[in-house]
Coordinates of C-alpha atoms in Angstrom, one line a residue:
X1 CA -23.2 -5.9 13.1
X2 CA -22.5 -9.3 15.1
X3 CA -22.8 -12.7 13.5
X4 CA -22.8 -15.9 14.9
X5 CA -21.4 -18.5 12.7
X6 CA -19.4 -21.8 13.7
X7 CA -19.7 -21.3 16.8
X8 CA -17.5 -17.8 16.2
X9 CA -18.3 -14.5 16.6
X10 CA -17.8 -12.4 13.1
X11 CA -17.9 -8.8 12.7
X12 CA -19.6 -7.5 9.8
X13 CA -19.7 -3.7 8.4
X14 CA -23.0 -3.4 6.2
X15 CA -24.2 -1.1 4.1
X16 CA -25.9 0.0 0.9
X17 CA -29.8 -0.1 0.0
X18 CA -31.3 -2.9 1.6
X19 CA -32.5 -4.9 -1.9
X20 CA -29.3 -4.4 -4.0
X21 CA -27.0 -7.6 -4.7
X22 CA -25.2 -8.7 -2.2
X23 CA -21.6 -8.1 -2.5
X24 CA -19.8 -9.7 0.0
X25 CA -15.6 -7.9 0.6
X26 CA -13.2 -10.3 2.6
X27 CA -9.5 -8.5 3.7
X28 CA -6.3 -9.7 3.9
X29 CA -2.9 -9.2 5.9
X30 CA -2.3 -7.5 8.0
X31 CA -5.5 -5.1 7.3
X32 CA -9.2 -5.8 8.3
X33 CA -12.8 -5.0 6.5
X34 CA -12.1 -1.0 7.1
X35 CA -9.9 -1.7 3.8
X36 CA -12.7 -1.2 1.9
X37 CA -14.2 2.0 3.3
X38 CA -13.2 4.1 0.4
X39 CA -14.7 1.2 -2.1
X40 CA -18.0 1.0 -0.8
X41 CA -19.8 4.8 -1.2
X42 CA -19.2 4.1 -5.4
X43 CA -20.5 0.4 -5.0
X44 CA -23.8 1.4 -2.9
X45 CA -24.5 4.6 -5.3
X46 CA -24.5 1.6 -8.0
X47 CA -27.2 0.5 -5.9
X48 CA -25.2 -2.8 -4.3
X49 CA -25.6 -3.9 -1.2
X50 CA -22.4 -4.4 0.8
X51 CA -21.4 -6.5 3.6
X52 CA -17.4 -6.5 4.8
X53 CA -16.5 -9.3 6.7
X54 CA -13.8 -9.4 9.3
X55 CA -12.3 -12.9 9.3
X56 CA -11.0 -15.5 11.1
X57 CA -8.6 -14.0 13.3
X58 CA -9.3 -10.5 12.9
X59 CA -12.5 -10.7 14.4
X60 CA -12.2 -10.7 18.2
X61 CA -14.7 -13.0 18.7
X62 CA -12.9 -15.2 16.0
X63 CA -10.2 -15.8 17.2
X64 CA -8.7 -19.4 17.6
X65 CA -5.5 -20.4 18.8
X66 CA -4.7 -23.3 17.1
X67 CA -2.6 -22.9 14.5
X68 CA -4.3 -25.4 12.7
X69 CA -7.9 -23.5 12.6
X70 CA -7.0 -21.0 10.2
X71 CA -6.3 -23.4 7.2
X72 CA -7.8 -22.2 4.2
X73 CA -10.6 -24.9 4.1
X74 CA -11.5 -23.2 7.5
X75 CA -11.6 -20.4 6.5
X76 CA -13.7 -20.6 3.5
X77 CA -16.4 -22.5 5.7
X78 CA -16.6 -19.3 7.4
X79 CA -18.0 -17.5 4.4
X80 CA -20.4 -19.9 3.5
X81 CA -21.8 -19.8 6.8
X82 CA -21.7 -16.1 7.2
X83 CA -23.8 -16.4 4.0
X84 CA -26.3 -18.7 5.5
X85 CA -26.4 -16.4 8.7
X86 CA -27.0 -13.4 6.8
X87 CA -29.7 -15.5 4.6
X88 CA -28.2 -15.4 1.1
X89 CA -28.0 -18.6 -1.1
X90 CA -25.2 -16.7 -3.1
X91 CA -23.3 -13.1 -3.4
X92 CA -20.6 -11.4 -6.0
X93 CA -17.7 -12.4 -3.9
X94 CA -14.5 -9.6 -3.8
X95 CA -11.5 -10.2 -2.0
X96 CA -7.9 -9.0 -1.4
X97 CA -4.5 -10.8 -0.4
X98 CA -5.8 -13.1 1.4
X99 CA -9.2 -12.4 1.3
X100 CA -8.9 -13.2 -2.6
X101 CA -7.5 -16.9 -1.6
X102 CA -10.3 -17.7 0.4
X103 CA -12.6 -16.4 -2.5
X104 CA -11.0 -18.0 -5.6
X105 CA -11.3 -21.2 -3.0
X106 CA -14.6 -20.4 -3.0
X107 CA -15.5 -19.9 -6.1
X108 CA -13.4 -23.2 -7.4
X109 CA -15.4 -25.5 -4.9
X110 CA -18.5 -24.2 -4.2
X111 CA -19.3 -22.0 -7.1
X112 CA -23.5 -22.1 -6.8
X113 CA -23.0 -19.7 -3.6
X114 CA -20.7 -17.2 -6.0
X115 CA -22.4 -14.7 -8.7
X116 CA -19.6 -13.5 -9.7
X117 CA -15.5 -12.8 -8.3
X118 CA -13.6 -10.0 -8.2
X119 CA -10.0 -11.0 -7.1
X120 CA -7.9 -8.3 -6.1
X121 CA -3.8 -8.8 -6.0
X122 CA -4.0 -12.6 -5.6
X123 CA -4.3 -14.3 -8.8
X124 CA -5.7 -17.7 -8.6
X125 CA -4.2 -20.1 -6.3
X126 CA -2.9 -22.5 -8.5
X127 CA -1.2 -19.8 -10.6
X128 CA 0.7 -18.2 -7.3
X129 CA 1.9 -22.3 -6.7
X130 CA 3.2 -22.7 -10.4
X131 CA 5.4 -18.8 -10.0
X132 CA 6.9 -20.4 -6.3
X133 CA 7.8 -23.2 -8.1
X134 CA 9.2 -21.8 -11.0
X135 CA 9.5 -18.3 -11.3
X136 CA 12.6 -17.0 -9.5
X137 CA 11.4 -13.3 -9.2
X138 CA 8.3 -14.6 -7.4
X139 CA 10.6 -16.6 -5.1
X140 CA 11.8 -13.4 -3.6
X141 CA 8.9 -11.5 -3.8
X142 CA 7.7 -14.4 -1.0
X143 CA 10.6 -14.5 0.7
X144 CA 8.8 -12.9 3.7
X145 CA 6.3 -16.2 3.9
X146 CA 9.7 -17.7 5.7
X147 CA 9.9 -15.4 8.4
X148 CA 6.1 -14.8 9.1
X149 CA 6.0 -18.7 9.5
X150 CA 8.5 -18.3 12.4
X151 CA 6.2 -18.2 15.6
X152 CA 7.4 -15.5 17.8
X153 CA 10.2 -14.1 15.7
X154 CA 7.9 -12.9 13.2
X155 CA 5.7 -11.0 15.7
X156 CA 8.9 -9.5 17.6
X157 CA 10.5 -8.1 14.0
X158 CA 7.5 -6.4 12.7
X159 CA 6.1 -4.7 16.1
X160 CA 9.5 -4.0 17.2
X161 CA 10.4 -0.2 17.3
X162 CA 7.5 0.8 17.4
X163 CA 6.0 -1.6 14.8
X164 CA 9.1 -0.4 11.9
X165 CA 8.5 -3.1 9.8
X166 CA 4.8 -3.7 10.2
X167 CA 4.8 0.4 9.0
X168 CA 7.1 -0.1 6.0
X169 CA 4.9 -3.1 4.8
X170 CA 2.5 -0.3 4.2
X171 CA 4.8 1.7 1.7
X172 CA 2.5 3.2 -0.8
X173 CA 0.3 4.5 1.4
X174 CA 0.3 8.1 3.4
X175 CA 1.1 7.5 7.4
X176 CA -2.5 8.3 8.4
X177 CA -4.3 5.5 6.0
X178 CA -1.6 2.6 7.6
X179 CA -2.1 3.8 10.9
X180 CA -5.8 1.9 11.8
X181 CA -3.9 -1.5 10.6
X182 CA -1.0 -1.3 12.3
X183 CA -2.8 0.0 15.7
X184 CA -5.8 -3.3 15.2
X185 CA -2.2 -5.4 14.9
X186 CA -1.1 -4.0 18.4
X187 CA -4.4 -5.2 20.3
X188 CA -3.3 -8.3 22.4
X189 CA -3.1 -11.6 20.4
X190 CA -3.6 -9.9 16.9
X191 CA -0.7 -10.2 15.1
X192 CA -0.4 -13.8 16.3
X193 CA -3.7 -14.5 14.4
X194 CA -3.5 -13.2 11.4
X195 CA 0.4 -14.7 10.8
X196 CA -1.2 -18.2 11.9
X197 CA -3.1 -17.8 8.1
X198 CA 0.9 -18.5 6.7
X199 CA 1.7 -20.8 9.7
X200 CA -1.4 -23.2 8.3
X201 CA -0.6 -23.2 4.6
X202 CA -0.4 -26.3 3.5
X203 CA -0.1 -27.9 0.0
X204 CA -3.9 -27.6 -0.3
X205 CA -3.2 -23.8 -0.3
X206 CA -2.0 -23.2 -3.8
X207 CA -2.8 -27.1 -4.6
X208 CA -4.7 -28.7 -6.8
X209 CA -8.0 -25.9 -6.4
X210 CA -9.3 -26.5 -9.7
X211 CA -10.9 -24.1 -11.9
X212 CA -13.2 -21.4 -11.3
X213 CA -16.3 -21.3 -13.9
X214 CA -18.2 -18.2 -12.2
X215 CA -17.5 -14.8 -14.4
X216 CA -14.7 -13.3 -13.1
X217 CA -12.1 -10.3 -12.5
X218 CA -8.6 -10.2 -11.7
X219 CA -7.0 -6.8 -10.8
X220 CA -3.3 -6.2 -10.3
X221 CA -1.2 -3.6 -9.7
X222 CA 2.3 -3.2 -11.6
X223 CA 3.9 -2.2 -8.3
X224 CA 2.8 -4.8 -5.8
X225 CA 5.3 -5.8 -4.3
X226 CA 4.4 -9.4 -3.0
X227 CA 2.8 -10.4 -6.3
X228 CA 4.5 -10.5 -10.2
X229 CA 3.5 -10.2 -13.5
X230 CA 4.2 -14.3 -13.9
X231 CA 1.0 -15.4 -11.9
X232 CA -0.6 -12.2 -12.7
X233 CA -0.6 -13.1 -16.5
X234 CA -1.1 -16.8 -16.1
X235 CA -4.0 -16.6 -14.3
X236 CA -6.3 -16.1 -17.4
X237 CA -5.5 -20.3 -17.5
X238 CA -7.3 -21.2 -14.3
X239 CA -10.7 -19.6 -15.2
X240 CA -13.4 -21.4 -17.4
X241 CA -16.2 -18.1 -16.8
X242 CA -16.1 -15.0 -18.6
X243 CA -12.9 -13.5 -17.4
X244 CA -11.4 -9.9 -16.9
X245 CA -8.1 -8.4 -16.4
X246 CA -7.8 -5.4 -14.8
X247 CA -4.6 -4.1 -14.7
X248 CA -3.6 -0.7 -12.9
X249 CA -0.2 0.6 -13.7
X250 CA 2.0 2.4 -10.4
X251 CA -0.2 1.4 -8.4
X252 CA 1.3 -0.9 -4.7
X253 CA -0.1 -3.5 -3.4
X254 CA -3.1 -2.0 -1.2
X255 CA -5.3 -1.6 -3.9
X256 CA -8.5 -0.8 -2.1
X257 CA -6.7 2.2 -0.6
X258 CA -4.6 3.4 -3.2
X259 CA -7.1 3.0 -6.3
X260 CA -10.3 2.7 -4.6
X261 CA -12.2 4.5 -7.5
X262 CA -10.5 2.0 -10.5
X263 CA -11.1 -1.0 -8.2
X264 CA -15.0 0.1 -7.1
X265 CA -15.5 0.8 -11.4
X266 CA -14.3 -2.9 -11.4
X267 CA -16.2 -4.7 -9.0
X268 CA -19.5 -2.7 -10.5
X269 CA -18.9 -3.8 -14.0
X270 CA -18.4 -7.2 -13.3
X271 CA -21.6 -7.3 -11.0
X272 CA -23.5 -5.6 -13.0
X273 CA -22.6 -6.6 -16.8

């Protein structure tokens, strides 16, 4: 379905009995809300209600060209007022990359519209700052924040040769589960959008966010590739709630495809208990 929000047109895939709670899934980069396709049949047999949101950028009718519009305060705007369109005062918020940003942002500022979190290969902001301060194998996990920053460059590496590098961001995964991505990536203007979310961090990003007193989750994977065990560990430090750690050993980065069954036992545990 079509929602109106901010003036922008999101794109919303819903599903699940109509009077379950409201579980609301945000993506990341460089994927979209079909991530969660193999998540949601285990979360609406639990009797949830689901509702995927493609974001800021990803949504065609979201789609900005300032760089400045897809700061993260912009972004979680969005969600609150795809909330008030689809009339909930609250939902168990779940999130991925940088769809868990957004939601640990969320959570940390506006926490009476979050039941409960379920972040997913982010760890909370704060603890992703302290590792990129600090933590030298962090420092090169990020090391491709540089390049995606690059306007132009960035867009020419990863779609060039037939998108190489956009398809080995994807290692983990079999061919045909990358392949809706990477082809949503090549539609004109894209790729450019969902890079502007790095172009616009800022300090604010993985600044001072504050803690997150909602009952929450934290999965990782031992394998991800962008995020190590030093933020993964110290994230238990940044939430005040009942708090979770889920982790899932040999498994990459793109959780929701590679361990959708783990991830969908997560989510409904910390919804439902």
């Amino acid at each position: 379905m079509l929602v109106d929000a901010r003036g922008l047109r999101f794109e919303v895939r819903e599903g699940g009995p109509a009077d379950g709670e409201p579980v609301l899934l945000l993506h990341g980069f460089p994927q979209h809300s079909g991530e969660w396709d193999q998540v949601v049949p285990e979360l609406h047999a639990a009797g949830l209600r689901t509702y995927a949101l493609d974001q800021r950028g990803y949504s065609p009718g979201a789609r900005p060209a300032d760089v400045s519009a897809y700061r993260i305060e912009e972004c979680v705007a969005d969600v609150c007022a795809v909330l008030d369109a689809l009339g909930l005062d609250s939902a168990h918020l779940v999130g991925h990359d940088w769809g868990a940003i957004v939601a640990w942002h969320l959570a940390a500022r506006h926490p009476q519209r979050v039941r409960t979190l379920t972040a997913v290969s982010v760890p909370h902001p704060e603890a992703v700052g302290q590792a990129l301060r600090d933590d030298v194998g962090q420092k090169l996990k990020s090391w491709y924040i540089t390049l995606f920053r690059r306007a132009g460059l960035a867009e020419k590496v990863l779609l060039s040769f037939d998108a190489a590098a956009l398809r080995l961001m994807f290692t983990g995964l079999p061919a045909e589960q990358a392949a809706p991505y990477i082809d949503a990536m090549r539609a004109p203007g894209a790729l450019t959008a969902g890079l502007n979310w790095y172009r616009a961090i800022t300090p604010a990003t993985y600044g001072d966010v504050g803690p997150v007193t909602v009952p929450t989750t934290y999965v990782w994977s031992t394998r991800d590739a962008a995020l190590g065990g030093t933020a993964a560990h110290a994230c238990a430090h940044y939430v005040t709630g009942d708090y979770r750690f889920v982790e899932l050993p040999g498994v990459s980065h793109w959780i929701p495809d590679e361990a959708p069954a783990p991830l969908a036992a997560a989510i409904r545990d910390r919804v439902t208990g």
